[in-house]
Structure formats: C-alpha cells, structure tokens
Short mmCIF file of N, CA, C and O in Angstrom, two decimals:
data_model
loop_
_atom_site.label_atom_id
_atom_site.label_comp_id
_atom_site.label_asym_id
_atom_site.label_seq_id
_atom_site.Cartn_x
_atom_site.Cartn_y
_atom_site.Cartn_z
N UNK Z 109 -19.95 -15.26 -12.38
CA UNK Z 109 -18.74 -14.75 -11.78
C UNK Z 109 -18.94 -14.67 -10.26
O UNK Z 109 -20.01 -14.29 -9.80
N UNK Z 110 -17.98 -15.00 -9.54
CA UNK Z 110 -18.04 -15.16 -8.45
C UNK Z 110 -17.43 -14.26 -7.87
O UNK Z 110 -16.37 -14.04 -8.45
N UNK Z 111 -17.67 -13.26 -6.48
CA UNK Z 111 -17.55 -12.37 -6.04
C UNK Z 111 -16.43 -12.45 -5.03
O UNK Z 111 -16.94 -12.85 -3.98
N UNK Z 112 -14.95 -12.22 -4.85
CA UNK Z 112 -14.04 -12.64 -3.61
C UNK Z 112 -14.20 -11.31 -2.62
O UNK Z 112 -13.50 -10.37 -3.01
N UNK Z 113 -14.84 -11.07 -1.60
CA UNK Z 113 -14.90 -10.06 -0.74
C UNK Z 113 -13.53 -10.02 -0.77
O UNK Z 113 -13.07 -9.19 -1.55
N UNK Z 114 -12.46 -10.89 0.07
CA UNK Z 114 -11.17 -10.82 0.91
C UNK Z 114 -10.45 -10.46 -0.67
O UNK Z 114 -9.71 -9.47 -0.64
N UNK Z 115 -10.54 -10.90 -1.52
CA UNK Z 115 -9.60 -10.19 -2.49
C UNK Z 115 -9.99 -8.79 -2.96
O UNK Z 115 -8.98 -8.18 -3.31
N UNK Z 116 -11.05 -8.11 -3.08
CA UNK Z 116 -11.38 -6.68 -3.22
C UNK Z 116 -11.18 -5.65 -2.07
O UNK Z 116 -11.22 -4.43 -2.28
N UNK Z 117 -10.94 -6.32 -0.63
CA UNK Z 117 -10.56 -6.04 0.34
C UNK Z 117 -9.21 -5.38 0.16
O UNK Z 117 -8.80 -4.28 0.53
N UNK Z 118 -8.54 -6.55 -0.62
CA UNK Z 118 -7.10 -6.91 -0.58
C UNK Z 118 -6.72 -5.66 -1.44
O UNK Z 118 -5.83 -4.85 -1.18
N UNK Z 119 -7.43 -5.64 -2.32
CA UNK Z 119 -6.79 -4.57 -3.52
C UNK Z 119 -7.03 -3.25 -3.02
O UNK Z 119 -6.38 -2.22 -3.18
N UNK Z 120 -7.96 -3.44 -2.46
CA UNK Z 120 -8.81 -1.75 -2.09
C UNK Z 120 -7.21 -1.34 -1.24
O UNK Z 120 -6.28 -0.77 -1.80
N UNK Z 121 -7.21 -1.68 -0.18
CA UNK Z 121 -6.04 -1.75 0.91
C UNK Z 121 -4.32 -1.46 0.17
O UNK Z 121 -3.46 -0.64 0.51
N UNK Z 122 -4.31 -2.52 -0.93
CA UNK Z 122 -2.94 -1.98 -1.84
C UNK Z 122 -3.43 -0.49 -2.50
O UNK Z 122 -2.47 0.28 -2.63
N UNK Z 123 -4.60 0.00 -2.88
CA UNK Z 123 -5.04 1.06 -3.36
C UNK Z 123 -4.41 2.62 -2.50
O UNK Z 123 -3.87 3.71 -2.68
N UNK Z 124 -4.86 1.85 -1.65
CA UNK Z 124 -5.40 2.85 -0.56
C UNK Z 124 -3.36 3.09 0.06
O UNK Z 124 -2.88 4.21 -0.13
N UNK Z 125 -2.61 2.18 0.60
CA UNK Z 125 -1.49 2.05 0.53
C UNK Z 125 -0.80 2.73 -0.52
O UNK Z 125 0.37 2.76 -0.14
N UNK Z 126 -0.87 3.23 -1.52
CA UNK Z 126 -0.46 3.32 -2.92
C UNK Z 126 -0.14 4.85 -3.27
O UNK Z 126 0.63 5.32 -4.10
N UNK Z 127 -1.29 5.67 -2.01
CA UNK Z 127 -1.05 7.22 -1.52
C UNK Z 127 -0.22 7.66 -0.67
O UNK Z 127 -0.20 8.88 -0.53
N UNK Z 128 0.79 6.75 0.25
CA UNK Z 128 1.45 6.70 1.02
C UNK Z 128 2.88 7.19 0.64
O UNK Z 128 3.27 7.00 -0.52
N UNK Z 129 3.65 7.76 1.50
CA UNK Z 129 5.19 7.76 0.89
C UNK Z 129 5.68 6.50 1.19
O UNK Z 129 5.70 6.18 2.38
N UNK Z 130 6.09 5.70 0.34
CA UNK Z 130 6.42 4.10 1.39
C UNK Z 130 7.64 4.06 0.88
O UNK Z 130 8.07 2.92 1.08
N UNK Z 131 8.65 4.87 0.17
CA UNK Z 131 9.81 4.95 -0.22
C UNK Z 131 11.41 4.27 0.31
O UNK Z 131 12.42 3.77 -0.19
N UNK Z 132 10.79 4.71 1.82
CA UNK Z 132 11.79 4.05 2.94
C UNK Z 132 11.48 3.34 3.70
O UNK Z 132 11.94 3.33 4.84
N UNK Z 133 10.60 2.52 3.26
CA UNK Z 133 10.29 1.21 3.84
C UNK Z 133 11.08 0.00 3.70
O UNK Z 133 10.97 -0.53 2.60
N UNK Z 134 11.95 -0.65 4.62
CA UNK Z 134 12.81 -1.65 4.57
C UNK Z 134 12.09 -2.78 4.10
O UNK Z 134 11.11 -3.36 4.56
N UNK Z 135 12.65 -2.93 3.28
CA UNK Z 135 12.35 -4.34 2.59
C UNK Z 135 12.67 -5.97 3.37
O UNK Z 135 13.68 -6.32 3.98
N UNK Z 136 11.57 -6.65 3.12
CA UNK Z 136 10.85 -8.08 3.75
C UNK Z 136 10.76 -7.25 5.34
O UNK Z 136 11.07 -8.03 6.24
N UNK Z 137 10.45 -6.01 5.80
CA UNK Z 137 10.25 -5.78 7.03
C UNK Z 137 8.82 -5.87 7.35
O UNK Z 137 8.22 -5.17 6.52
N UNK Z 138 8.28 -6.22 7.88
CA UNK Z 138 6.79 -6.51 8.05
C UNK Z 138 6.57 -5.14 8.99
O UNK Z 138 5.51 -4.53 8.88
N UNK Z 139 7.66 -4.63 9.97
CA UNK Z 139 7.48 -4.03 11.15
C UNK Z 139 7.46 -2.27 10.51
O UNK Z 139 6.70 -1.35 10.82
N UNK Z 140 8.55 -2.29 9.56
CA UNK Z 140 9.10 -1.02 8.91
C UNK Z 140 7.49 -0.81 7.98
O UNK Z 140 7.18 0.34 7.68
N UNK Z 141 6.66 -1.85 7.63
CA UNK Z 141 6.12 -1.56 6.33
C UNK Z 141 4.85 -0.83 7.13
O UNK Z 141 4.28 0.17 6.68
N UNK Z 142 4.54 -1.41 8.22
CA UNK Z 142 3.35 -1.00 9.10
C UNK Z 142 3.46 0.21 9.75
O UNK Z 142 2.54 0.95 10.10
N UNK Z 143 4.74 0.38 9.90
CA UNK Z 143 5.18 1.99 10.53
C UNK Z 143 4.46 2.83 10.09
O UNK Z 143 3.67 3.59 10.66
N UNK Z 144 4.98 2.58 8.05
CA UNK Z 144 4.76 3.84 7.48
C UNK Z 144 3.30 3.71 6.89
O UNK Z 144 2.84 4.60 6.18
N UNK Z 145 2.45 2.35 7.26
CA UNK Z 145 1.00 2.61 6.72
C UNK Z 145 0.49 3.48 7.60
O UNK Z 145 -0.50 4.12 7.23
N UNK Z 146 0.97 3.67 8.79
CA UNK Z 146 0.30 4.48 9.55
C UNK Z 146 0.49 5.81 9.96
O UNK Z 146 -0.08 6.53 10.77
N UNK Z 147 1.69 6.00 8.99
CA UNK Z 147 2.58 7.45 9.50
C UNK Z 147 1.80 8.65 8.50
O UNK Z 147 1.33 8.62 7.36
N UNK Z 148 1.89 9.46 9.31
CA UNK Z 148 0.91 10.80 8.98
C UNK Z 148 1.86 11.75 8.12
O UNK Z 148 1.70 12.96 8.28
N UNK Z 149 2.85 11.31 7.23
CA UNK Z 149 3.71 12.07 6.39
C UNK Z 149 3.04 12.85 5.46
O UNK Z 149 3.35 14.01 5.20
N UNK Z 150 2.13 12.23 4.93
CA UNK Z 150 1.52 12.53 3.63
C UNK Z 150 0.57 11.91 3.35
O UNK Z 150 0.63 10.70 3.52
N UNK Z 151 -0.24 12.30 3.01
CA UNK Z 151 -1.83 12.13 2.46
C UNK Z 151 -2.32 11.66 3.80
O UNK Z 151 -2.50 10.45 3.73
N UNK Z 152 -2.65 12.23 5.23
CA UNK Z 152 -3.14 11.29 6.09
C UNK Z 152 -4.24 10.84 5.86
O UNK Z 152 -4.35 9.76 6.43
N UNK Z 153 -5.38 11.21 5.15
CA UNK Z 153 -6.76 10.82 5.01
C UNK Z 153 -6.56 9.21 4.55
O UNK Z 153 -7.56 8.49 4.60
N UNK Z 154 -5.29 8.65 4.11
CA UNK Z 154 -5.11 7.36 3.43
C UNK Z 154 -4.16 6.59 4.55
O UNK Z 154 -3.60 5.55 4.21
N UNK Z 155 -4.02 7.03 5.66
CA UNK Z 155 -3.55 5.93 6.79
C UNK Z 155 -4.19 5.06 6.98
O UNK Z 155 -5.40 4.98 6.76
N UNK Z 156 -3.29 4.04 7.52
CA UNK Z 156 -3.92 2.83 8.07
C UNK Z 156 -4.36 2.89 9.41
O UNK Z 156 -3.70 3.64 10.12
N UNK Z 157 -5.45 2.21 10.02
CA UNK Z 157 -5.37 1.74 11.62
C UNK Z 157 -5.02 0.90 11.76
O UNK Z 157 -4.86 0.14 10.80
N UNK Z 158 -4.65 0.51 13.14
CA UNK Z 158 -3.89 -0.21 13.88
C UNK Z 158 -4.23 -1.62 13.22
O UNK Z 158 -3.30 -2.08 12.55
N UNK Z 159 -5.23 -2.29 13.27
CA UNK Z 159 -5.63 -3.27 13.01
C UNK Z 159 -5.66 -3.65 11.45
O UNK Z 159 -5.13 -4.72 11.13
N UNK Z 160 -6.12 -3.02 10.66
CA UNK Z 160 -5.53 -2.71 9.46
C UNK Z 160 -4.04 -3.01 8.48
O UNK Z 160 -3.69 -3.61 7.46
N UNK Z 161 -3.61 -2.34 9.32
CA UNK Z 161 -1.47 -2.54 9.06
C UNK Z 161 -1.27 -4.06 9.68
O UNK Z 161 -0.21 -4.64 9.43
N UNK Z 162 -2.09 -4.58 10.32
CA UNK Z 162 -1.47 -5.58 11.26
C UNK Z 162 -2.33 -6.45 10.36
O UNK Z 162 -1.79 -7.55 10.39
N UNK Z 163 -3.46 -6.51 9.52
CA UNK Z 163 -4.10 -7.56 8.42
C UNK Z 163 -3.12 -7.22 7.21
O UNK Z 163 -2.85 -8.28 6.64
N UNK Z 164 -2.77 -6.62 6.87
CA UNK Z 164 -2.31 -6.06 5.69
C UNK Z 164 -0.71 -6.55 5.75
O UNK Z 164 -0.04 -6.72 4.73
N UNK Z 165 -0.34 -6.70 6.71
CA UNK Z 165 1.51 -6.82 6.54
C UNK Z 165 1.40 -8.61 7.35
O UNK Z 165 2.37 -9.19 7.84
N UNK Z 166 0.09 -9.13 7.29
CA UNK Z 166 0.30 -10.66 8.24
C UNK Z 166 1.42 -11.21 7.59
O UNK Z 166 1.92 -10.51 6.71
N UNK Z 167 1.91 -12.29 7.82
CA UNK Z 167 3.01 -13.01 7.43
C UNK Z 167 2.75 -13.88 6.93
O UNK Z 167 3.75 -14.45 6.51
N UNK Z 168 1.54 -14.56 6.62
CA UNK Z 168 0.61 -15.77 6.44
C UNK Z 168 0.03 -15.28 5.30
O UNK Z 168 0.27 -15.76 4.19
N UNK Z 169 -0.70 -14.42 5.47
CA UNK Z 169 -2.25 -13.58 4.48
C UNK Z 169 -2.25 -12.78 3.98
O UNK Z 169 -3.13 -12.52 3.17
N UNK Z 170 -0.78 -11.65 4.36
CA UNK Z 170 -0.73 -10.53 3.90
C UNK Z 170 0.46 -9.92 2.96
O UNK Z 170 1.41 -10.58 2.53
N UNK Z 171 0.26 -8.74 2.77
CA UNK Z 171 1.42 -8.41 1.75
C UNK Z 171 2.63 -8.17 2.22
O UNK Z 171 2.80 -8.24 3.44
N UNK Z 172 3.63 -7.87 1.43
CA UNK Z 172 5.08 -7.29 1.69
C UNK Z 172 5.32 -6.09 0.78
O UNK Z 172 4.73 -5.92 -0.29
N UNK Z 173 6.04 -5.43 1.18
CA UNK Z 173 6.33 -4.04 -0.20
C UNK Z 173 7.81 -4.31 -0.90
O UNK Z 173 8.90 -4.52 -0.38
N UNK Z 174 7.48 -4.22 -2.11
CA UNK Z 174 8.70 -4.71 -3.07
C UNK Z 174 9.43 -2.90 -3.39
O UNK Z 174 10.62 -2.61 -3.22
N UNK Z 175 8.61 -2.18 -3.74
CA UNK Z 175 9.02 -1.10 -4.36
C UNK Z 175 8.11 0.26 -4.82
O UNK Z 175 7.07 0.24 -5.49
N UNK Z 176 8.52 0.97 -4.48
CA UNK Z 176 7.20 2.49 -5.15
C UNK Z 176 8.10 3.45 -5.78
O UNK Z 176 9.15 3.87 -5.28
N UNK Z 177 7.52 3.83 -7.14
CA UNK Z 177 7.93 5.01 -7.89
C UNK Z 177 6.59 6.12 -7.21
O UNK Z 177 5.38 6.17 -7.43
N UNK Z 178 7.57 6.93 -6.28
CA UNK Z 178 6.48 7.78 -5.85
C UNK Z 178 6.63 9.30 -6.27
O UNK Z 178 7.76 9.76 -6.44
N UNK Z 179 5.48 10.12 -6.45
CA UNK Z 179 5.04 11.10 -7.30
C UNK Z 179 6.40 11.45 -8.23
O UNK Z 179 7.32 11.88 -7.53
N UNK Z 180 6.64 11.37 -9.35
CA UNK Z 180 7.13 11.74 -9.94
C UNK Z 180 6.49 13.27 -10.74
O UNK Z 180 5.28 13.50 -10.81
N UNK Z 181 7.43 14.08 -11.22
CA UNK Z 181 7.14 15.08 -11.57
C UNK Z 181 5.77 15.59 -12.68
O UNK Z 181 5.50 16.76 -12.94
N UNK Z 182 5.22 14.65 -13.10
CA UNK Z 182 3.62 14.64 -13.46
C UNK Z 182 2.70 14.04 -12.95
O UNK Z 182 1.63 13.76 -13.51
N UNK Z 183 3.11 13.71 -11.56
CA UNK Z 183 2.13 13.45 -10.40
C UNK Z 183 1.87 11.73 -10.26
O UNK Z 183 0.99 11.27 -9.53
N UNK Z 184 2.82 10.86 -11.10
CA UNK Z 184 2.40 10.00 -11.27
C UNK Z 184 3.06 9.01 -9.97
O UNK Z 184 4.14 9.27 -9.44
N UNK Z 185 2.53 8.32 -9.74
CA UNK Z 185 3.28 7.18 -8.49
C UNK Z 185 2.71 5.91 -8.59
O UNK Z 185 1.48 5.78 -8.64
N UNK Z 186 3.64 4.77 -8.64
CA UNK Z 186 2.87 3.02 -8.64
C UNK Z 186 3.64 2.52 -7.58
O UNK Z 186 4.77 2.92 -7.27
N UNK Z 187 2.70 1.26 -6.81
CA UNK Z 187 3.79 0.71 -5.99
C UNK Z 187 3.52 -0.63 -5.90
O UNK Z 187 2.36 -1.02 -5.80
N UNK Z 188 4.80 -1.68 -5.94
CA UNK Z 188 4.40 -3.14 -6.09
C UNK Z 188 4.37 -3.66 -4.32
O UNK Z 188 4.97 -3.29 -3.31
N UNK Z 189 3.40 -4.60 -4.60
CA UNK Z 189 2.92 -5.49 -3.22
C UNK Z 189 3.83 -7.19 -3.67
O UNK Z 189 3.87 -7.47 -4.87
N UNK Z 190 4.30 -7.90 -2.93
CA UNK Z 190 3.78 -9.42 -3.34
C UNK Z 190 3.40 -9.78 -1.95
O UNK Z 190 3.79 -9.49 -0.81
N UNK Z 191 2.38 -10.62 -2.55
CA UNK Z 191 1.38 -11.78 -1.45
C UNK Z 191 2.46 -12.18 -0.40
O UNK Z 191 3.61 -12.55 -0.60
N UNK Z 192 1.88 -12.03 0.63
CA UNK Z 192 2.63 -13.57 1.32
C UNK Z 192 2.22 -14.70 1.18
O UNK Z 192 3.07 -15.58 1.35
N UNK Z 193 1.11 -15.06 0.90
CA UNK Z 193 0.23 -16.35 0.50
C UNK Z 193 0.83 -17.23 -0.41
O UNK Z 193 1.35 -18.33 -0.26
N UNK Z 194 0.64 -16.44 -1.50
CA UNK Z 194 1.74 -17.13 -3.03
C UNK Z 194 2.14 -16.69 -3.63
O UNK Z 194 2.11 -17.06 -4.80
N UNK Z 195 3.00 -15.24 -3.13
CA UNK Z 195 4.31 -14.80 -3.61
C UNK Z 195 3.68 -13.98 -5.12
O UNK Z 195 4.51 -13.64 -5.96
N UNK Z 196 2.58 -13.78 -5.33
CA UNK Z 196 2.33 -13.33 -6.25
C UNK Z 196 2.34 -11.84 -6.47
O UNK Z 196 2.06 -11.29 -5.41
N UNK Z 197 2.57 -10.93 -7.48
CA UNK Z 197 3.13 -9.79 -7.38
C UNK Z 197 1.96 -8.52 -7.65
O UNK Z 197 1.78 -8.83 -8.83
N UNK Z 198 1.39 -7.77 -7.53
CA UNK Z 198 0.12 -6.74 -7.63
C UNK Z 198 1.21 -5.39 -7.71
O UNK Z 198 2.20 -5.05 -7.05
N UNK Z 199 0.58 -4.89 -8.75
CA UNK Z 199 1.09 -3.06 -8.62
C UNK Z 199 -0.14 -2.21 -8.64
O UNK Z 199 -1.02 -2.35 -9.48
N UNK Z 200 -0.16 -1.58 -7.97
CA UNK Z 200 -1.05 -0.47 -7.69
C UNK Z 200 -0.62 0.55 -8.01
O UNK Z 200 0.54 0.91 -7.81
N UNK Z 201 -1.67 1.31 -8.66
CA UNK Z 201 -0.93 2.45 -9.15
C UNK Z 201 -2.51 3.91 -9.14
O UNK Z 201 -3.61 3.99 -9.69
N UNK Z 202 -1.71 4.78 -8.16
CA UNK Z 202 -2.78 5.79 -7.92
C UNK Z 202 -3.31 6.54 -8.71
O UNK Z 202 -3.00 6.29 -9.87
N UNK Z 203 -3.92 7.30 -8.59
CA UNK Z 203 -4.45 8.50 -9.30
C UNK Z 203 -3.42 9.71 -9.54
O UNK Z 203 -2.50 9.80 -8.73
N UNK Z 204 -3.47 10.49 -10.40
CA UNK Z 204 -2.35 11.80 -10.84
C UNK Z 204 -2.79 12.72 -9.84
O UNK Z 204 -3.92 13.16 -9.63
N UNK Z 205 -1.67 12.93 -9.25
CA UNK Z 205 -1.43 14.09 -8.31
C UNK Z 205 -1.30 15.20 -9.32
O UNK Z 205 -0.32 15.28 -10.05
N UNK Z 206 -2.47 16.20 -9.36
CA UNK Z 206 -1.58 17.80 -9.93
C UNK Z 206 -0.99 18.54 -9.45
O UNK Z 206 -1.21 18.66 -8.25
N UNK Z 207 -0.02 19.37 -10.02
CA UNK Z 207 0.58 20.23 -9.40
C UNK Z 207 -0.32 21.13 -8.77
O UNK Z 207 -1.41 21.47 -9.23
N UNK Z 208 0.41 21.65 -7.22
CA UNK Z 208 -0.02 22.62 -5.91
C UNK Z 208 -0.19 24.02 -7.17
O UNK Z 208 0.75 24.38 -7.88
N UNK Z 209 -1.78 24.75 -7.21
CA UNK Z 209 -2.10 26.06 -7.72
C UNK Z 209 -1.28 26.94 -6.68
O UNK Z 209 -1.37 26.76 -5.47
N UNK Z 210 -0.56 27.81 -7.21
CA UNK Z 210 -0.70 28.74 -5.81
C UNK Z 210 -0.28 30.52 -6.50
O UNK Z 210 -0.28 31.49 -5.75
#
C-alpha cells in the first residue's frame, strides 16, 4: 500500500474544516469559503492560516464547500467538500459535540 502524503493532508484539512460554522458560506465562492476557515466564530483552536485557506480553497488543487449539517441537537455535524481536481465529493464528519454541563 502506498502512502499519499497530499491526500491525508487533504482529509486531515476537510477534518479539521468540519469544526467550523461554514453554514453561510456562499457557494462555488472560493473567497466566502476562506473567510470563514479563518473566522474565529467557533471552535478557534480549528482555524485556518493564511496560507492554509489559500491551499485548501485553490481552484486547481483544492476544495469547494457543497454543504454542512452543523451541530444538530445531539451534537452531531457533517460537511461535504468536492475536489476541484475531479469534482469528486468527500464528507467529513466530526466528532459529537456534548451538551455545555453547567
């Protein structure tokens, strides 16, 4: 088995994206999608850097955001990517948020 760095890269990055609110992210916007990888709304420990959002949203290499079911009321949230490469479609889907103890 052969090891693809740039594709475990790739996924880690939709992973990591996947904690984000990306809800209102304009669609085929490359510009809108990078905004919010980097916007400190929620979960900031899972922002993007500069350079980062700008590999991640290329137009050539990188993804686009189709859609996110985000936290729903048992903490659950998925969100679809497709390639720009070959249009191919990835869902990522995070870990369960529990409900705030308080």
């Amino acid at each position: 088995m052969i090891f693809d760095l740039t594709k475990a890269t790739n996924y880690s990055w939709m992973l990591q994206a996947s904690y984000l609110d990306l809800t209102s992210v304009i669609l085929d916007s490359a510009v809108s999608l990078r905004t919010y990888l980097k916007a400190r709304t929620i979960n900031e420990g899972n922002i993007f850097a500069d350079q980062q959002a700008i590999a991640f949203t290329d137009p050539a290499t990188g993804y686009s955001f189709i859609n996110q079911l985000a936290n729903t009321s048992n903490g659950t949230s998925a969100t679809v990517f497709k390639s720009n490469k070959d249009g191919s479609d990835t869902i990522a889907i995070r870990g369960t948020e529990l409900p705030h103890c308080g």
